[in-house]
Amino acid sequence: MNFFRGVMGGQAAGPQPSGAETIQKLCDRVASSTLLEDRRDAVRALKSLSKKYRMEVGTQAMDHLINILQTDRSDSEILGYALDTLYNIICNDEEEEQDENAQKQADDLGAQFTEKFIQDPEHVTLLLSLLEEFDFHVRWPGVKLLTALLKSQGVQVQGVILVSPMGVSRLMDLLADSREVIRNDGLLLLQQLTKGNAAIQKIVAFENAFERLLDIITEEGSSDGGIVVEDCLLLLLNLLKNNSSNQNFFKEGSYIQRMKPWFEVGDDNSGWSAQKVTNLHLMLQLVRVMVSPVNSPGATSSCQKSMYQCGLLQQLCIILMATGVPADILTETINTVSEVIRGSQVNQDYFASVNAPSNPPRPAIVVLLMSMVNERQPFVLRCAVLYCFQCFLYKNQKGQGEIVATLLPSTIDANCISAGQLLCGGLFSADSLSNWCAAVALAHALQDNLTQKEQLLRVQLATSLGKPPVSLLQQCTNILSQGDKIIRRGSKVQTRVGLLMLLCTWINNCPIAVTHFLHNQENVPFLTAQISENLGEDERLVQGLCALLLGICIYYNDNSLENYTKEKLKQLIEKRIGKENFVEKLGFITKHELYSRAAQKPQPVFPSPEQMLFDHEFTKLVKDLEGVITKAVHKSSEEEKKEEEVKKTLEQHDNIVTQYKELIREQDAQLKELKEQVTSVTTQNEQLQATITQQLSQIQQHKDQYNILKLKLGKESQSNNQGDSSQVNGLQTEELSQLREEVEELRKQLTQLQSQLGEKDALINTLKSAPAQTIDGSTEGSGNPELLQELEALRSQIQSQLAEITQLRTERRELLSRAEAQSSDTVTSSDSSIDAAKVAELESRLAAQISETEKLKVGKATYPNQYVPLFYLFFLSEFSSSLSSCVVQGSRAELEQQLASAQSTVAILQTEKAKLQTDVQESKKEQDDLLMLLADQDQKIHSLKQRLKELGETVEDEDDLDTRDQTDDDDEEDDEEDED
């Protein structure tokens, strides 16, 4: 019944269950229910009770909730309820107002539940895996729960996340979530994750965190953005502070350049909201983290250089000189500029050139010093200006000289206020804080600069009308000795401490200044009186500083004053003070509680003006001098003499060592220069060797080509002079064998023609010995008019053929003369040899025609009345014997046939003549081209020889090569003769 009443909404009779009992039932329901809806309802009920019954839910339901996270991954709603419930029992509710005891109990309870949750590292890994779910109801509660775990037990949770695979990468993905709620809570999560863990800081930085954070800052409006910009800047500070690796990564990634637009605040500075002030304050702190004096000098210098090159320093100076800037932003800007220029000569020179937008323009240094010596300015602002001035003079001898020069008589301008005038005004004003700040600032102008210490001794001050001027050193000691007689605002000890620090810095390591100080007869008695008196607690620091000043006068005394030599000063201390008492008073400085605070960092940070007593650089000076002054006071005169002798010896030795060092430096410089020269010469030599090798190979190729051409020319000339060589007229052996076969065929034809000629000669002889009637018959036959006409026609044709043969002879002579001229040239190609073969063939044919023509001439001489060829006479003899008309007709046909063959022979000869002329022209062109090529090769060979001679190589001239070749040819001929 109770179950149905619960379902129907009714109330059971009897007492109501307590919260613990209800939670126990809900836990049982979560553990035992099989339906997802029942488990979801039970977890929802636990969530609603988790804030009121935090202890009960945490102790009874935590294991069941973790089991839900492991088993019900498919249902995002129940996962969200479980994560919210765990967040409520682990997170301390900061919104409720509780007393200290209740808050402490809540913190302890949250720490206990956190420790219970992270006892098993798998729980944290499970939570990290749930962050991969994109569902809003799972991812957002998971981010809040992990943030609460980190706040409660940060170191342990960081260790689990660090060893979890891809743990940091999963958290970095939150910054890319499009839902701003998750992205913003992801920033808070990463802030807690990166606190004090350098390894996680490096992993986050290399997960492209800088790029993402800077993009978010730009999207949110930079300095004008809201709380998201503040969260991004806090995360950047966590990643960069005291992490040199991330700082170097930030610088190398050119992210410093992206910081410059943050400080472009514009001229309208009226709307400075509280969030904008906070954002800009964090941005300035981020710049200071990159150039902090505690960083390595190399990294700081590199960042300072980048900030100047990208214009960030210039933008900070604009804010520095702007109007309407809130005081805390102006103060932080001054501190930021101070550390950006500290120790960087380029940045210090730029800062010296910055002018304030006033009429007339004044240097920014002067404007800042005016604020420092003005007692109406805020204390933190005056401290910031002093720090800026110290950073401007840090390792800046040029700046130190410029400040001291404004105090010298030759450079004082009465029409404008200078830095030196402001420092003197602050040094002698009625405000003790101004006295201290001016004294420390002037001491920094003399720090480690012997030249300026000596120059400052020339400064003269006009105290009042009618009195002579006094030196600045004397005026400081006068103010110091008057002490309580001068009415001042603030701590009187502060003024005296400031002046003593200035005097100690001034005369330290400067014997001339020590002499000037001791020259005043009142200074040493004043110091001994101050040291020997038993003063109060506040005056002990003054006693210690007086002992330090007197010890410096002993240690750096050059004994130029007889009354105040080292020995007499030590005797004075021993008689009036006592050595042990002197050393004890000297130790008051380092035992002061403010001494160790000032020695920690260069920036003067004091909670109140009264605690502003020590300067950081002065603490270094005290640390260096305390031991040596103690030894100097305890040493006897004999020991001092020995020490002086040792010093002199050491000085001589140091001088010798210095000379040798300079000599070694010079030799090193010379050696380095010579090594560079040797390296350059070696490279040049290698290049020249490569060039020479290449040129030698080219020369060898040209020599080979030259020898081959020369050999070809020699063989061709030999083949022209000797017919039995392996080449004839430039022809190769294959062509030569073919020509030989043609010659054999021509010889056979010649033998046949000679046999035919013999037969015809025999026929002619028989015709000559023929009877007279044959001649008469032939005469009668010749009387035939038709036959005579035909004979006349044949004679005319024979005359024309003779004229053509004569023309061919003349052309043959011209061709022969041209061939001889071409054969006399140095180079003959294979084509010209082929032309010569053709010429020889034509000559043979022409000789055959000439022989036939001679035979015709012989026949004409034998038979003067008949101009017919010899073989025609044979047919005429047969005509005269037979007198047959058919025979006459046959002789006529045969004569016509012979005439046609002669005409065809003439045409063939003319065609071959034209072809031969074209071949001759082509061979001429080829010879000209070859001559041009040879001329170019000779020119290249000549230039290469000249270059080789310039490089020192031995080169044989062409005449030597010709002589050697001629000698080789002679040797070969001699060898051949010997073989014959």
Tab-separated table of N, CA and C in Angstrom, residues 93-160:
chain	number	residue	atom	x	y	z
A	93	ASP	N	30.302	25.831	-1.892
A	93	ASP	CA	29.421	26.909	-2.345
A	93	ASP	C	29.947	28.226	-1.793
A	94	GLU	N	30.571	29.010	-2.667
A	94	GLU	CA	31.187	30.257	-2.238
A	94	GLU	C	30.199	31.406	-2.151
A	95	GLU	N	28.993	31.213	-2.675
A	95	GLU	CA	28.042	32.331	-2.695
A	95	GLU	C	27.382	32.529	-1.334
A	96	GLU	N	27.242	31.454	-0.583
A	96	GLU	CA	26.573	31.573	0.710
A	96	GLU	C	27.509	32.202	1.733
A	97	GLU	N	26.938	33.042	2.540
A	97	GLU	CA	27.723	33.694	3.582
A	97	GLU	C	27.793	32.762	4.791
A	98	GLN	N	28.979	32.383	5.158
A	98	GLN	CA	29.185	31.478	6.271
A	98	GLN	C	30.280	32.049	7.165
A	99	ASP	N	30.237	31.629	8.407
A	99	ASP	CA	31.316	32.062	9.280
A	99	ASP	C	32.578	31.257	8.970
A	100	GLU	N	33.649	31.634	9.631
A	100	GLU	CA	34.931	31.022	9.310
A	100	GLU	C	34.934	29.528	9.607
A	101	ASN	N	34.335	29.132	10.717
A	101	ASN	CA	34.343	27.719	11.079
A	101	ASN	C	33.537	26.889	10.081
A	102	ALA	N	32.380	27.386	9.715
A	102	ALA	CA	31.555	26.658	8.750
A	102	ALA	C	32.241	26.568	7.392
A	103	GLN	N	32.877	27.649	6.998
A	103	GLN	CA	33.590	27.642	5.717
A	103	GLN	C	34.753	26.659	5.754
A	104	LYS	N	35.433	26.621	6.877
A	104	LYS	CA	36.542	25.685	7.004
A	104	LYS	C	36.056	24.248	6.949
A	105	GLN	N	34.910	23.958	7.629
A	105	GLN	CA	34.343	22.610	7.585
A	105	GLN	C	33.922	22.234	6.173
A	106	ALA	N	33.358	23.204	5.447
A	106	ALA	CA	32.950	22.927	4.059
A	106	ALA	C	34.165	22.638	3.182
A	107	ASP	N	35.228	23.399	3.384
A	107	ASP	CA	36.451	23.160	2.611
A	107	ASP	C	37.014	21.781	2.905
A	108	ASP	N	37.015	21.423	4.182
A	108	ASP	CA	37.522	20.101	4.545
A	108	ASP	C	36.657	18.998	3.953
A	109	LEU	N	35.341	19.210	3.947
A	109	LEU	CA	34.433	18.206	3.390
A	109	LEU	C	34.663	18.034	1.893
A	110	GLY	N	34.826	19.161	1.190
A	110	GLY	CA	35.099	19.076	-0.242
A	110	GLY	C	36.409	18.377	-0.527
A	111	ALA	N	37.425	18.654	0.311
A	111	ALA	CA	38.716	17.990	0.117
A	111	ALA	C	38.599	16.496	0.363
A	112	GLN	N	37.799	16.095	1.362
A	112	GLN	CA	37.619	14.668	1.653
A	112	GLN	C	36.937	13.951	0.492
A	113	PHE	N	35.849	14.533	-0.024
A	113	PHE	CA	35.151	13.892	-1.141
A	113	PHE	C	36.022	13.875	-2.408
A	114	THR	N	36.810	14.930	-2.597
A	114	THR	CA	37.706	14.945	-3.760
A	114	THR	C	38.752	13.842	-3.656
A	115	GLU	N	39.309	13.710	-2.459
A	115	GLU	CA	40.304	12.663	-2.256
A	115	GLU	C	39.699	11.281	-2.465
A	116	LYS	N	38.450	11.102	-2.007
A	116	LYS	CA	37.775	9.823	-2.208
A	116	LYS	C	37.536	9.563	-3.693
A	117	PHE	N	37.198	10.607	-4.432
A	117	PHE	CA	36.913	10.442	-5.870
A	117	PHE	C	38.180	10.083	-6.643
A	118	ILE	N	39.296	10.703	-6.294
A	118	ILE	CA	40.520	10.499	-7.079
A	118	ILE	C	41.376	9.376	-6.521
A	119	GLN	N	40.861	8.634	-5.508
A	119	GLN	CA	41.626	7.479	-5.035
A	119	GLN	C	41.889	6.502	-6.170
A	120	ASP	N	40.919	6.347	-7.018
A	120	ASP	CA	41.089	5.519	-8.218
A	120	ASP	C	41.320	6.461	-9.406
A	121	PRO	N	42.514	6.491	-9.981
A	121	PRO	CA	42.770	7.402	-11.130
A	121	PRO	C	41.860	7.152	-12.315
A	122	GLU	N	41.273	5.956	-12.366
A	122	GLU	CA	40.363	5.661	-13.481
A	122	GLU	C	39.140	6.561	-13.455
A	123	HIS	N	38.769	7.052	-12.259
A	123	HIS	CA	37.617	7.955	-12.187
A	123	HIS	C	37.901	9.254	-12.932
A	124	VAL	N	39.120	9.778	-12.763
A	124	VAL	CA	39.488	11.007	-13.485
A	124	VAL	C	39.567	10.723	-14.985
A	125	THR	N	40.112	9.572	-15.335
A	125	THR	CA	40.172	9.207	-16.758
A	125	THR	C	38.766	9.073	-17.339
A	126	LEU	N	37.840	8.493	-16.532
A	126	LEU	CA	36.449	8.385	-16.970
A	126	LEU	C	35.842	9.762	-17.193
A	127	LEU	N	36.160	10.686	-16.307
A	127	LEU	CA	35.635	12.046	-16.455
A	127	LEU	C	36.199	12.722	-17.695
A	128	LEU	N	37.460	12.481	-17.976
A	128	LEU	CA	38.060	13.046	-19.188
A	128	LEU	C	37.416	12.474	-20.445
A	129	SER	N	37.088	11.196	-20.418
A	129	SER	CA	36.430	10.602	-21.591
A	129	SER	C	35.030	11.165	-21.788
A	130	LEU	N	34.348	11.500	-20.672
A	130	LEU	CA	33.012	12.085	-20.795
A	130	LEU	C	33.065	13.483	-21.424
A	131	LEU	N	34.194	14.164	-21.297
A	131	LEU	CA	34.312	15.501	-21.898
A	131	LEU	C	34.324	15.447	-23.421
A	132	GLU	N	34.539	14.270	-23.984
A	132	GLU	CA	34.486	14.143	-25.440
A	132	GLU	C	33.058	14.150	-25.959
A	133	GLU	N	32.080	13.914	-25.060
A	133	GLU	CA	30.677	13.963	-25.475
A	133	GLU	C	30.301	15.398	-25.827
A	134	PHE	N	29.672	15.561	-26.985
A	134	PHE	CA	29.319	16.900	-27.429
A	134	PHE	C	28.043	17.413	-26.777
A	135	ASP	N	27.260	16.513	-26.201
A	135	ASP	CA	25.988	16.913	-25.601
A	135	ASP	C	26.231	17.926	-24.487
A	136	PHE	N	25.497	19.018	-24.510
A	136	PHE	CA	25.693	20.106	-23.553
A	136	PHE	C	25.473	19.640	-22.116
A	137	HIS	N	24.450	18.774	-21.879
A	137	HIS	CA	24.101	18.342	-20.534
A	137	HIS	C	25.141	17.399	-19.937
A	138	VAL	N	26.077	16.940	-20.755
A	138	VAL	CA	27.157	16.090	-20.248
A	138	VAL	C	28.465	16.871	-20.160
A	139	ARG	N	28.732	17.646	-21.195
A	139	ARG	CA	30.039	18.301	-21.265
A	139	ARG	C	30.169	19.425	-20.236
A	140	TRP	N	29.137	20.223	-20.098
A	140	TRP	CA	29.248	21.368	-19.188
A	140	TRP	C	29.379	20.917	-17.731
A	141	PRO	N	28.527	19.989	-17.224
A	141	PRO	CA	28.740	19.516	-15.847
A	141	PRO	C	30.096	18.833	-15.647
A	142	GLY	N	30.576	18.133	-16.694
A	142	GLY	CA	31.889	17.508	-16.581
A	142	GLY	C	32.999	18.529	-16.420
A	143	VAL	N	32.917	19.661	-17.166
A	143	VAL	CA	33.919	20.727	-17.032
A	143	VAL	C	33.878	21.322	-15.630
A	144	LYS	N	32.698	21.584	-15.120
A	144	LYS	CA	32.583	22.168	-13.777
A	144	LYS	C	33.104	21.217	-12.705
A	145	LEU	N	32.798	19.907	-12.856
A	145	LEU	CA	33.256	18.934	-11.873
A	145	LEU	C	34.775	18.831	-11.866
A	146	LEU	N	35.402	18.788	-13.043
A	146	LEU	CA	36.857	18.691	-13.103
A	146	LEU	C	37.513	19.956	-12.546
A	147	THR	N	36.889	21.107	-12.782
A	147	THR	CA	37.413	22.350	-12.218
A	147	THR	C	37.360	22.317	-10.694
A	148	ALA	N	36.267	21.809	-10.149
A	148	ALA	CA	36.138	21.711	-8.684
A	148	ALA	C	37.170	20.751	-8.114
A	149	LEU	N	37.440	19.660	-8.812
A	149	LEU	CA	38.466	18.721	-8.348
A	149	LEU	C	39.848	19.370	-8.325
A	150	LEU	N	40.137	20.171	-9.351
A	150	LEU	CA	41.443	20.847	-9.416
A	150	LEU	C	41.568	21.903	-8.321
A	151	LYS	N	40.495	22.593	-8.027
A	151	LYS	CA	40.560	23.596	-6.966
A	151	LYS	C	40.801	22.945	-5.609
A	152	SER	N	40.220	21.777	-5.401
A	152	SER	CA	40.319	21.132	-4.104
A	152	SER	C	41.636	20.370	-3.943
A	153	GLN	N	41.983	19.542	-4.873
A	153	GLN	CA	43.211	18.738	-4.822
A	153	GLN	C	43.941	18.887	-6.158
A	154	GLY	N	44.521	20.073	-6.363
A	154	GLY	CA	45.081	20.385	-7.676
A	154	GLY	C	46.278	19.541	-8.053
A	155	VAL	N	47.204	19.335	-7.136
A	155	VAL	CA	48.438	18.627	-7.473
A	155	VAL	C	48.147	17.178	-7.852
A	156	GLN	N	47.288	16.508	-7.050
A	156	GLN	CA	46.983	15.115	-7.344
A	156	GLN	C	46.244	14.967	-8.667
A	157	VAL	N	45.268	15.823	-8.912
A	157	VAL	CA	44.504	15.737	-10.172
A	157	VAL	C	45.399	16.071	-11.366
A	158	GLN	N	46.305	17.046	-11.196
A	158	GLN	CA	47.247	17.363	-12.280
A	158	GLN	C	48.109	16.158	-12.636
A	159	GLY	N	48.536	15.425	-11.593
A	159	GLY	CA	49.345	14.237	-11.856
A	159	GLY	C	48.592	13.182	-12.641
A	160	VAL	N	47.292	12.980	-12.320
A	160	VAL	CA	46.496	11.984	-13.046
A	160	VAL	C	46.281	12.423	-14.488
